[in-house]
Every structure is written in C-alpha cells, then in structure tokens.
Amino acid sequence: MGESNDDIDQMFSNLLGEMDLLTQSLGVDTLPPPESKPPRAEFNYSVGFKDLNESLNALEDQDLDALMADLVADISEAEQRTIQAQKESSQNQHHPASVEVPDFSGAAALSYGANVTAISVSQYENDLPPPPADPMLNLPLPPPPPEPLSQEEEAAQAKADKIKLALEKLKEAKVKKLVVKVHMNDNSTKSLMVDERQLARDVLDNLFEKTHCDCNVDWCLYEIYPELQIERIFEDHENVIEVLSDWTRDTENKVLFLEKEEKYAVFKNPQNFYLNNKGRKEGKETNEKMNAKNKESLLEESFCGTSIIVPELEGALSLKEDGKKTWKRRYFLLRASGIYYVPKGKTKTSRDLACFIQFENVNIYYGIQCKMKYKAPTDYCFVLKHPQIQKESQYIKYLCCDDARTLNQWVMGIRIAKYGKTLYDNYQRAMARAGLASRWTNQSTVSTAPPATSAAPSTGLKTSTPQANGQIPQAAHSVSAVLEEAQRHVETTKDKKPALGNQGPGAPEVHQLPKSSLPPPPPVRRSSDVCSSPATAARARGLGGGFPAPPEDSLPPPPPPPPLDEDELPPPPPDFHDAPPDFVPPPPPSFAGDVGSALPPPPPPPPAPEAARPPRVALKRPPAPPKRKESPGPAVGGGSGEQDFMSDLMKALQKKRGNMS
Amino acid sequence: MAGMKTATGDYIDSSWELRVFVGEDDPEAESVTLRVTGESHIGGVLLKIVEEIKRKQDWSDHAIWWEQKRQWLLQTHWTLDKYGILADARLFFGPQHRPVILRLPNRRALRLRASFSQPLFQAVAAICRLLSIRHPEELSLLRAPEKKEKKKKEKEPEEELYDLTKVVLAGGVAPALFRGMPAHFSDSAQTEACYHMLSRPQPPPDPLLLQRLPRPSSLLDKTQLHSRWLDSSRCLMQQGIKAGDMLWLRFKYYSFFDLDPKTDPVRLTQLYEQARWDLLLEETDCTEEEMMVFAALQYHINKLSQSGEVGETAGTDLGLDDLDAALNNLEVKLEGSASTDVLNNLTTIPELKDHLRIFRPRKLTLKGYRQHWVVFKETTLSYYKSQDEAPGDPIQQLNLKGCEVVPDVNVSGQKFCIKLLVPSPEGMSEIYLRCQDEKQYARWMAGCRLASKGRTMADSSYASEVQAILAFLSLQRTGGGGSGNHPQGPDASAEGLNPYGLVAPRFQRKFKAKQLTPRILEAHQNVAQLSLSEAQLRFIQAWQSLPDFGISYVVVRFKGSKKDEILGIANNRLIRIDLAVGDVVKTWRFSNMRQWNVNWDIRQVAIEFDEHINVAFSCVSASCRIVHEYIGGYIFLSTRERARGEELDEDLFLQLTGGHEAF
C-alpha cells in the first residue's frame, strides 16, 4: 500500500513534467490555456487569462480531473493514459458547465476542493438565505447552469434575479489552477500546481514538503524581472496567481524559492529599524545588540497597538523618475501614509512636506545593478512601480540609497507602511511553521523509538534526513492537528504537549490563526483528510500490513493519524526505496496522497473546511452511479466524471490495499 | 461629658469650643459651635454638627474640610488631637461631591457631581464610570484656560449644558445596558440626550469658529496646555477647584488600551473627538494628503451619525452578501443603468454604455475631448467611434483592475470628469472620461472605483457607492461656492456641510472650497464603506500613525545647559527637542530606563537609563510634578498588558505618579 502512495505521487510528478512538455508542444491551435502552456520553459504562465479564463479554467480542471480519473481506472497504466486523456481533454474544452456545477454550490470560498468537487449541503444553506435558495438548489446541481437559466428566464423577475446572483457567486467561486515553475537555489526547478486562492504561504509550505529545506522563516518566494532588473520578496499573504497574472505572456520573469534574511529582518532585530536613527547625532552607527525581552517589547509596541508604528526614517536619497535619465537628490521622509520629500526651501515639518508617493498602488522592489544600467550613484536602489507595469516606463520610480543598510531600512520601512500588521502576522505564522518543523524532528525520533525493532531503520531515516520536517509540521498548523498529534503519542505526549505550548512561536501561532484573515488551508485539510475518509482504509492498512501499530488500533476513532504515522514509518523500508528520488522524498506527502488526497496529490492542499469533508463523501456517493456512465471516457465527461472519481479512487485504493495485505 | 460647667459658667473639663461652618468654604456661611475635647472622634463631631443644624437632610455625603491645612477629615475614628485640630481651626462641614462643569473631548459642556475629597485619580475613575468610559486611567482633568474677557463678548451664544448631576450610579457593579445605553442614562429624555451627545460624533465645527479658536503656532505654544493638568494624587478641593468650576476632561496618556467599538461607544467617540480637534486645531501636524483622509473620514462619520446609522451596518462583505441586499442592488442597477436592455440576458454582467467624451493626453498633441461610444463591462472599458461600430473592435480597451481613479469635478462649472490612470505592462495610460451630469458621473465613477478593486458593477456595494458619490457632489454644490460662512446648526444635514469645517484652518487658506471638495472626495472613496465605529477607529489609527502623535511637550532646562529646550513625552520615550528649530536632539526610551527621581526642593527630575546614561533637567513651563506624573503614568500604563483586567491597580498608579507627600 505504501507503494501505491508513492506511485500516485510519482506519477503525478511525472504527469506534471509531461504536462509541461505537452503544453509546450501544444501551443499552436488551441487558444486555451496560455497559462498552462509555457511559452518558454521558464514558467508556464501568461496573462490574458482573465478574458479567456472561463474555458481555460475549465480546461485546467478537466485536465487534472481526467488525469486523476485515469489514475483511478488503472493505476499501473496511469502514465500513458493520462497523457492521452490530457490530449483528449484539451481538445475537448467545451464542458465548462460541468465544472461549474460544483462551483455553484461552493459559492462560499470554503468548499472549493482541489478538484472542485467539494460540496456540502450545510454550507450551501448557510450561504444563501434559506427560502429563496431552495428552488435553485435543484436546478444547478445536476444540469449545467446555463440551460436551466434560459428556462428560468421566462419566469418571474425575482426568480431570475436570484439566478443572476447565483451566477455571480458561481463566477466568484471559480477556481483556477496553474502549473508554476519555481527555480530552486541549486538551479533546478520544480513545477507545482498552484490554485488561484493559494497564498505565497501555502506555496511555501508546499515547497517545504517537496524539498529538504529547514523551513526557517527566511525562505521566501522571490520574483525577479530580468528585463527591468528588479526583484522582490513575495509577501506571505499575497495571492500568488494574482501576482503572476500581471506578468506578460512572453515574460522572462521568474519565481525563485530561496532564503532571504531581509524577509523578516525587522522582527529579528527590530532595533536596527526602530531605534536606529535616534542618537544619530552621536554618530552611533553600530548594530546594537538587544536582548530578546527588549526586542519583544519593542515589537509588541510597534505592531500590537491599536495602530502599528512605522519606523521613523528620513534622509537624502537620489531619485530617478518620469523616465528621465538623471538622478536628483532629495530629502525623503517615510510616514505611514506614504513617502514625502522636502520641497526646495522648505523645512521638514509635516505641513511643508510634499507627497512623493503613496503605497496603495505600488509594490517595492530591489533594483539590481542600477549603477550600470541607469548610472545610479550606488547599487543600493529600490524601485516603486505598479505591479502591472512590466516594461521600462516613466511611471517606475527609482530611488538610490547611499549604503546597503539604508536600503534595507527603506525597503523594510515601506513594507511595514504598506502591509502593516499583516507583515507581523505573516512572520508569526512563519515562525510557527519553522518552530514546529524543528520540533517535529525531535519528536519523531522520540515517538518512533518505542517500536524498537522494526522502527529502527525508519528512525534513522527520519533523523538523518530532514524529510520528515517537510510535511508533518504542516499538519500541526491547526489546533486540531496538534491535538491529534498529541493523541498519537499517548505515551510520550504528556510532557510534550506543554512543551508545545511554551514554544515561542508555536504558542502565539495558535491564537493568531483565528484572527488572521489568512485561512490556514493546508493544515486543516490535511487533518481532515486523515480523520474522515481514510479512517477505514487506514485501519485496514494498519491491520493488514502487520506493521507495528498495535497501540493505534486500540485508540478511538480520531486515531487515524496514529496508524498513518506509524505504519508510514515502518513501511519506509519498501516504501522509501521505491520512491523516485526526485519528487517523493518526503514520505508525508506520499501518505497523504494515498488516501485523502486521492484528489490531488500535487495541488497543494486547498482549504477545505473540516466540516465539509464528511458530507462531501456522503454526497458524492449517491450521484456516483449515474455519472459513472460518463466517466469511462474521462476525456469526454471530464467534469462530471470528476464527481465520482474520488470514490472510485478510494475504492481502487482500498482494493489495492486489500490485495497487498 | 465635654462641656461640664461650674456654677459660674466656666468649663471645668478640658473641653473647648469648636466652630464649624456649614456649607462650602464660604466665610459667610452659617456656623455651629460645639464643645469638644481633644479626644473627640471625628465621627462624634459629625454627629453633633448634624444635631446642631436641626435640619432633616441626607448628610451622608458631608464631611469636614480643614481649610488651613487644606485637608479633609475623613478618618472618622481619628480624634481631633490626632488630626491636630485646635480651636482656631477653620472647619467647613460640606458635601464631598460637588457639581463641576466638564468640558468633554468633544467640546461639549456637561455638569456633573465630582468627588472633591478623593484623589483625582479616583474622582476621574468615578466620572468615567458615570460616562461609561472604560480605562479611566488614560484620562485626567485640566484646569480650563483663563478666559480672555475682551474676546468673550455678549454675543457668545448660550451653549447647551448637559446635566448629569442628578444621576446616581449604583456602586460596584458595572452599569447594565438598557435600551442600548447604560441604564442610568435611560432615566429621562434629558439624560438620554446626554448619552447621545457622548456616544455620537458631533457635527463639524463652524469654519469661522475654527479660525477664531486659538491654535499653537509653535512648539512653545504646545507646551501651554500641559501646564494645566491637575495632580492625580490630590483631591480637587486641595487643588483649589471650587464647585461649579469648569474643568476639561481629556485623554492624557496616549496609550489606548483595548479599544473595542462594541463595548466602548463613548470612549471611542470621545477619543475620536479629541483626535479630530487635535488635528483641526493643529496641535498635531499632518501633511496635506493625510488631512484629506482625515477630512474624508470626518465627512463620512458625520454622514453616518446624522443618518442615524449608528449600528454596524455599512460594512459589506463580498461573497457572503445578504441575498436581499444583492437583489436590491440589482434592482437599482436595472433602473439606473444607462441602457435598460442591458440585462435582457440574465447571464451577463451589468454594464454601462453611453456616449461619453474622452480625452487622452499625449505628448505634443492638444486634442480635446472627443465624443465616443463607451461600453463598460465587468472591469473593462472599451470605446468606439460610434455606437454603430460597437460590435466591432473598439478603438481601445482598458482593463481597469488596479487602476487609479481620480475625480476631476467642478459642480458649479458643470465639469464631471473621471481621470483614470490605467496600468499596463508598458506603463500607465492616462485617460479622462467626461460625463454630462452628476447622475451619469456617479454611475460611471462608482463602476470605475469598483473595477479598480477588481469588482464588477454586480457587486453589492455599487448602489451605495453611487449614492455616496451623489451625496458628496451635493456637498460641493452647497458648500463649495460660498464664503465658508455657512450656518451650522446642530441639525445641519450632510448636504449643507462645509468642507472647511473638516480641515485645519491652514488648509482653508491654502485651498478654495471647490478645490478642497474633490480632494476630499477622492480620499473618501477609500473609506466610503466603513461603518461608523470602523471609521472612527480608522480615524484614530491614522492619527496614531502620525509621527508627532501623542507627544506632550514641556519646556525644560537640562542640567548643564544654558538654554531652554523642549522635552517631549510620548508613551514609549522621552524626546529632547531643540526649542528654536524643532529638531529632535535625542531620544530615550522608557524601556531602557532604570529609575527616575524628583528632587522636589530644586524642582529637578533626574533619570537614569541603561548604560549609565543620566539625564537631569528642571521644568520650566510646567511643574516637575506634571513631568513626573507623565513618566510614572506611562510606566503604569505599560504594565497593563500583562495584568489584564478591568481592575485598576490604583496603589501602583499613585505610587508611580505620586510619592511626594512631603511637598
């Protein structure tokens, strides 16, 4: 069974690669997904999809769905067949309707699942006021919306309005997915599925899983514009697809995955930003050391009040704007409301300041080698431009600082002014992530120790490679996950759990999450996966495999996690060796892939609410039979097929498991 | 026992006569004379006084004030000897709570009874409880400034004085809510009106009044206010306050703990009012752009409070909209959109189509506005030479998502332009749309604004956006052309609003009203969807973000320095400021502070910071007690985070801010 996990994952990685190739070669006759067909190998993405998006999205989904359906039908042949399916489905773009069906019910952002099938009745009712909703409920679900609409058109105006609204929501709920090529710092690249709701944080989490990195807070997505010679850190709360959608079709821009200590420098050493300019007169330019307690109180003061405090920052900078070639020196001041400068002959009191720029419509970038390119006084430049501007333009503003330190202060200051508390929330989340990651390494060794004999090898594995970090910490994002985990280690936990509470980053995180507007999607979903659908499978597995999972079986229902974990460890021997080196290193994703994520192993976990899960399974079952007829030809009924492919997949997997055991 | 006489009428015991005046410290007051001994307890004396007066009355609030010592005799079990009272003591038997007139942060006057016998800190806490303002430790009282008689002529209109002197608050428990207000306000229509005054923002002031009010012209002027703070550890009586005096209630410490719009309507409103006046009177400086945001927020807040939308309404939530709201919106759109056949097909997004004049500024060309057929659908604007060509390719198509929308409007000139700065990969393209009238303008403008945020006209906020724009235009129509002297009654509707009442006077001089309105309008678009309390909170936050926010200035003379300088006290730091230039010379943070001491004899404050940095200064503009109290107060406030809760550690506060009993 462990094999099957890896199979799926492996296959998917292959598929992704294949899709890359395929889409590249396809490019000509189909207007469809310019996104999915990378003009260059760099990055499969291009703008314009907003106009085309309907068919495109549909296609995207269908592609995947078809792929997945095939996988289900015959796992061993999946690779070849999916290529076929892909071709077919790409020719067969005219089934947006079926894709929309699920969307409809998922009017709320909640229920979009990786394959758009997540439907939960309860949610549905919550979204729309009960009485009017009823009629619609019937309509949209089975038939493609457009048709019923035309029928309803003749009906009462009120009814029509409702449909209109429904359509509106439907549109909102549409989920795009793109394959994004991310450049690693070792010059390799990784393709991953990014759906349009994922934030940079989610993508990072996803990348953590796929790589062996240590998950520290410095890891970031980084966009670079070779043409403009500018680059920038993605903020963790930014929507990745939205950012990428500003790129042009033929762009050379890239997304990198690397460590940048500038990312959260202010939170590590707030004194460098907040206390720096004070005492300038005394010429103290040293990087003062500050003890942790003072840092904490400084951060609390700056970021946790009714309003955040933007670092006091002012000084002479060189400016190049309006497309001119010359650099003008001016005295600039940073305020929460924007950057100001002192007009000639005026003082720097508030009333005399002239506004240079406000931050709503611009992003801040580092300028690279501006000295050479633009004859800047130094190479310490930052650039402000509207995110959509991709070419040289008079609307891009270049500012040049005297030294690196000043540059970093300005860039960080502007980010604080622009993003405010969000930045701090992001940091805390990142810290929690990193903290859990490191903690997990420790804990996994401890927890696996008891089942001495068979577990021995796996323990070794875990500790020797940081793979384990990749995924497990992610689960710990949510409270429930933490609890689960606690349950899992019944014997050892007692003292562990408090430890978690005390852990610097971990503890705040738990409180933080509810407040932050960012959904903690990956974790929730993962944990729900574990809990709901896989429950039976997992148990079967635990027994059948004869793995050292005795304690788990005795645990109550929630324990699914334990079996998973435990027998995931043991299997490693076979499991791990089989795993293709490139893609599946971390066992976690693989195990996720085996059960719950039958859906979409690669598309990073979308935030499906826990509650949505169980109903979804239930829901899916009934419609399954009829749909099924269509599904045989995945290419044809891609959309509708997807409805039941999950259950199919489950069955297939179970069967397989059964065989194995 | 006291008062035994011999046959000749001489007293034979140690008793003596004590004269006590009844009433407040008025030399003409009636008096009673008692015979007491040194061993008499104060409680016994009180009883005797009441007996002597022979009047039925509730005396429970009365106590004895010893005038010479400026002290209340509140320890009823103490003897006269223990207090050191002799026959020559001038004692007054009077109420501990006396009426004062409070000038609230919103500049309204309110009469209420304040404790004249408790330390001010407690008295303020009691006042705040009455007004239902949480966290009274952030507030304090100031003496009203000396009135300049010549300026206050007869023509000063009689101002409305709210009265809460009759309201009695049950002790201990937090006041329960009744009919949406603390129960003690709901007793009468009068008190109810008072609560509305407290909890709802006031209309903008008359611009003329604004110009007349004194404004600080320099840092030195800004120090004046801070010399008037009363002493927290002493009672009002001890500080020479008399019944009926005017006192200012203000937020003194700029560290606002746990601002909660739901539980703090009065606190939030008063804080907003203080912030607003702070900005209008230029106590805190801001830039032009910031002022426009403040003005827009004031306008918005005023509009909401006038329309009675006090509840949490305006906030609209994308995606989870109430169906009704969406439907209403649709209806409005159906009626209001330029071409009614647009929605024949229900699957389409609402769109606007019309003849508009378009102007695209280009280098070296001076083409004026040209008439085009413009179609606005979803977030995309397309224009054609004529309506006939509409099915074909447009001359240009612009996706407005992420664009900048700038109103360019002059109502009296009948100019309704929308300037769009549309980003594209190549840069920004600038385009002007000229509408015929307000209505057309409002529809297109609302569409553009939504589109710039990536939303379509199907969005539920579209209708309210249109309304907001129309309302704002009417502001310009009525307020714009005038001389800035618009009658400003309490019931002035939003329509009659004068933009000059929303900005500091220096902007009145800088801009004509018709220039001001579009600027405010522009800023307004970002705040138009806020609810009342959200807008107030936003105002307060923007105020807090100003670099000069929350600094209390005092003139000091640093030890070893020959000239006066300014000491700025903020919630986290002390700032040494050059008096003449206004430059920051040095900043010390409280977090680095080891200790501070006050030498009351030479009126010097000495502070020790980490790394053996020592600072000492004497206070010039205010007493060093005020500086001391500010520092101690901020230290006290910074401890709140940890020990969370409503309970005030009064002892700690007095310990940190007092500690000078000797003087």
Coordinates of C-alpha atoms in Angstrom, one line a residue, chain A residues 47 50-51 54 107-109 126-129 132-133 146 149 152-153 157-158 160-165 167-169 171-172 242 245-248 274-275 278-282 284 288 290 294 297-298 300-301 305-310 312 334-338 340 348-355 358 360-361 386 388-395, chain B residues 216 256-259 282 285-290 293 318-324 326-327 330-331 334 343-350 363 378 380 399 401-404 421 423-430 456 458-459 506 509-510 526 537 540-542 544-548 571-573 581 583-587 589 591-592 610-611 613 641-642:
Chain A
V47 CA -1.5 37.0 -18.5
K50 CA -8.6 36.8 -17.4
D51 CA -10.5 37.2 -20.5
E54 CA -13.7 30.5 -18.5
A107 CA -20.4 29.7 -3.6
A108 CA -18.6 30.4 -0.4
A109 CA -14.9 30.3 -0.8
N126 CA -25.6 28.9 5.0
D127 CA -24.5 30.9 2.1
L128 CA -27.9 31.7 0.7
P129 CA -30.9 32.6 2.7
P132 CA -35.1 31.6 -2.0
A133 CA -32.3 29.2 -2.1
P146 CA -26.7 27.9 -18.5
L149 CA -31.1 29.6 -16.8
E152 CA -35.9 30.3 -15.9
E153 CA -35.6 33.4 -17.9
Q157 CA -38.3 38.5 -12.4
A158 CA -37.5 37.7 -8.8
A160 CA -34.4 35.4 -12.4
D161 CA -32.6 37.8 -10.2
K162 CA -31.8 35.0 -7.8
I163 CA -30.3 33.0 -10.6
K164 CA -28.4 36.0 -11.6
L165 CA -27.0 36.2 -8.1
L167 CA -24.2 33.0 -11.3
E168 CA -22.4 35.9 -9.8
K169 CA -21.3 33.8 -7.0
K171 CA -18.1 33.1 -11.0
E172 CA -16.6 34.2 -7.9
E242 CA -2.7 37.3 -8.7
S245 CA -1.2 37.3 -13.6
D246 CA 0.4 40.7 -14.1
W247 CA 3.2 39.1 -16.0
T248 CA 3.1 39.3 -19.7
Y274 CA 13.2 51.3 15.1
L275 CA 16.0 52.6 17.2
K278 CA 17.8 58.0 17.2
G279 CA 21.1 59.2 18.5
R280 CA 22.3 59.8 15.0
K281 CA 23.8 63.0 16.3
E282 CA 26.2 61.0 18.4
K284 CA 26.4 55.8 16.8
E288 CA 23.3 47.5 18.7
M290 CA 19.4 43.9 22.1
N294 CA 13.5 44.2 24.8
S297 CA 8.6 44.6 23.8
L298 CA 9.7 46.7 21.0
E300 CA 4.8 44.5 20.7
E301 CA 4.9 48.2 21.0
G305 CA -1.1 48.5 19.4
T306 CA -4.2 50.0 18.0
S307 CA -2.2 51.0 15.1
I308 CA 1.2 49.9 14.0
I309 CA 4.2 52.2 14.2
V310 CA 6.1 52.8 11.0
E312 CA 11.0 56.8 11.6
L334 CA 8.8 57.9 5.4
R335 CA 5.3 58.2 7.0
A336 CA 2.6 55.7 7.4
S337 CA 0.7 57.5 4.6
G338 CA 3.5 57.4 2.1
Y340 CA 7.3 62.5 1.3
K348 CA 10.8 69.1 7.1
T349 CA 7.9 69.9 9.3
S350 CA 4.7 68.0 8.4
R351 CA 2.9 70.9 6.9
D352 CA 5.6 71.6 4.4
L353 CA 6.1 68.1 3.1
A354 CA 5.1 67.2 -0.4
C355 CA 3.8 63.8 -1.1
Q358 CA 1.5 56.5 -1.6
E360 CA -1.7 51.5 -2.3
N361 CA -0.9 51.0 -5.9
H386 CA 2.6 49.5 -10.1
Q388 CA 1.2 45.5 -13.6
I389 CA 3.9 47.5 -15.2
Q390 CA 6.3 45.1 -16.8
K391 CA 8.4 47.3 -19.2
E392 CA 10.5 50.3 -18.8
S393 CA 8.2 53.2 -18.1
Q394 CA 8.2 56.7 -16.9
Y395 CA 5.9 55.5 -14.1
Chain B
P216 CA -0.5 76.8 18.7
F256 CA -5.2 53.4 24.4
F257 CA -5.7 50.0 25.8
D258 CA -8.0 47.5 24.1
L259 CA -10.2 49.9 22.1
E282 CA -3.1 71.8 14.5
D285 CA 0.6 68.4 12.4
C286 CA -0.1 66.3 9.4
T287 CA 0.5 66.5 5.7
E288 CA -2.0 67.6 3.1
E289 CA -2.7 64.1 1.9
E290 CA -3.2 62.9 5.5
V293 CA -8.1 61.4 4.6
L318 CA -18.0 40.3 -0.5
G319 CA -19.2 36.9 -1.3
L320 CA -21.4 36.5 1.7
D321 CA -23.8 39.2 0.9
D322 CA -27.3 39.0 2.0
L323 CA -29.5 38.0 -0.8
D324 CA -31.8 40.8 -0.3
A326 CA -27.8 41.8 -3.6
L327 CA -31.3 41.9 -5.1
L330 CA -29.7 44.5 -8.8
E331 CA -32.9 46.5 -8.9
L334 CA -31.8 47.8 -13.6
L343 CA -29.9 43.0 -18.6
N344 CA -32.1 41.2 -21.1
N345 CA -29.7 38.4 -21.0
L346 CA -29.5 37.5 -17.4
T347 CA -26.3 35.8 -17.7
T348 CA -24.4 39.0 -18.5
I349 CA -22.8 41.2 -16.0
P350 CA -24.3 44.6 -15.7
K363 CA 2.8 64.3 -25.7
E378 CA -17.1 43.8 -15.9
T380 CA -13.2 46.6 -18.8
N399 CA -8.9 46.8 -18.0
K401 CA -8.3 46.5 -12.4
G402 CA -5.7 48.1 -10.3
C403 CA -6.1 51.5 -11.9
E404 CA -6.1 54.8 -10.1
L421 CA -4.6 56.0 -14.7
P423 CA -1.7 50.3 -15.5
S424 CA -0.5 48.1 -18.3
P425 CA 2.7 46.2 -18.8
E426 CA 4.2 49.2 -20.6
G427 CA 3.3 51.7 -18.0
M428 CA 0.3 53.7 -17.1
S429 CA -2.1 55.1 -19.6
E430 CA -4.0 58.2 -18.7
T456 CA -17.8 44.5 -11.2
A458 CA -22.7 43.4 -9.9
D459 CA -21.1 44.0 -6.6
R506 CA -4.3 76.5 7.3
R509 CA -6.2 79.5 3.5
K510 CA -4.5 77.2 1.0
N526 CA -11.4 54.5 0.2
L537 CA -11.3 53.6 14.7
I540 CA -7.9 57.2 15.5
Q541 CA -5.5 54.8 13.9
A542 CA -4.4 57.3 11.2
Q544 CA -1.8 57.5 15.9
S545 CA 0.3 56.8 12.8
L546 CA 1.3 60.4 12.6
P547 CA 4.9 60.9 13.6
D548 CA 4.0 63.7 16.0
N571 CA 4.1 56.8 25.5
N572 CA 7.3 55.0 25.0
R573 CA 10.0 57.6 25.0
V581 CA 14.4 74.7 15.3
D583 CA 14.7 69.2 15.7
V584 CA 14.9 66.0 17.7
V585 CA 18.2 66.1 19.5
K586 CA 18.0 62.9 21.4
T587 CA 15.5 60.2 22.3
R589 CA 13.1 55.1 25.6
S591 CA 12.3 50.5 28.2
N592 CA 15.8 51.5 28.8
D610 CA 20.8 51.8 30.9
E611 CA 24.5 52.0 30.3
I613 CA 23.2 57.4 31.0
E641 CA -0.7 44.4 29.1
R642 CA 0.5 41.8 31.5

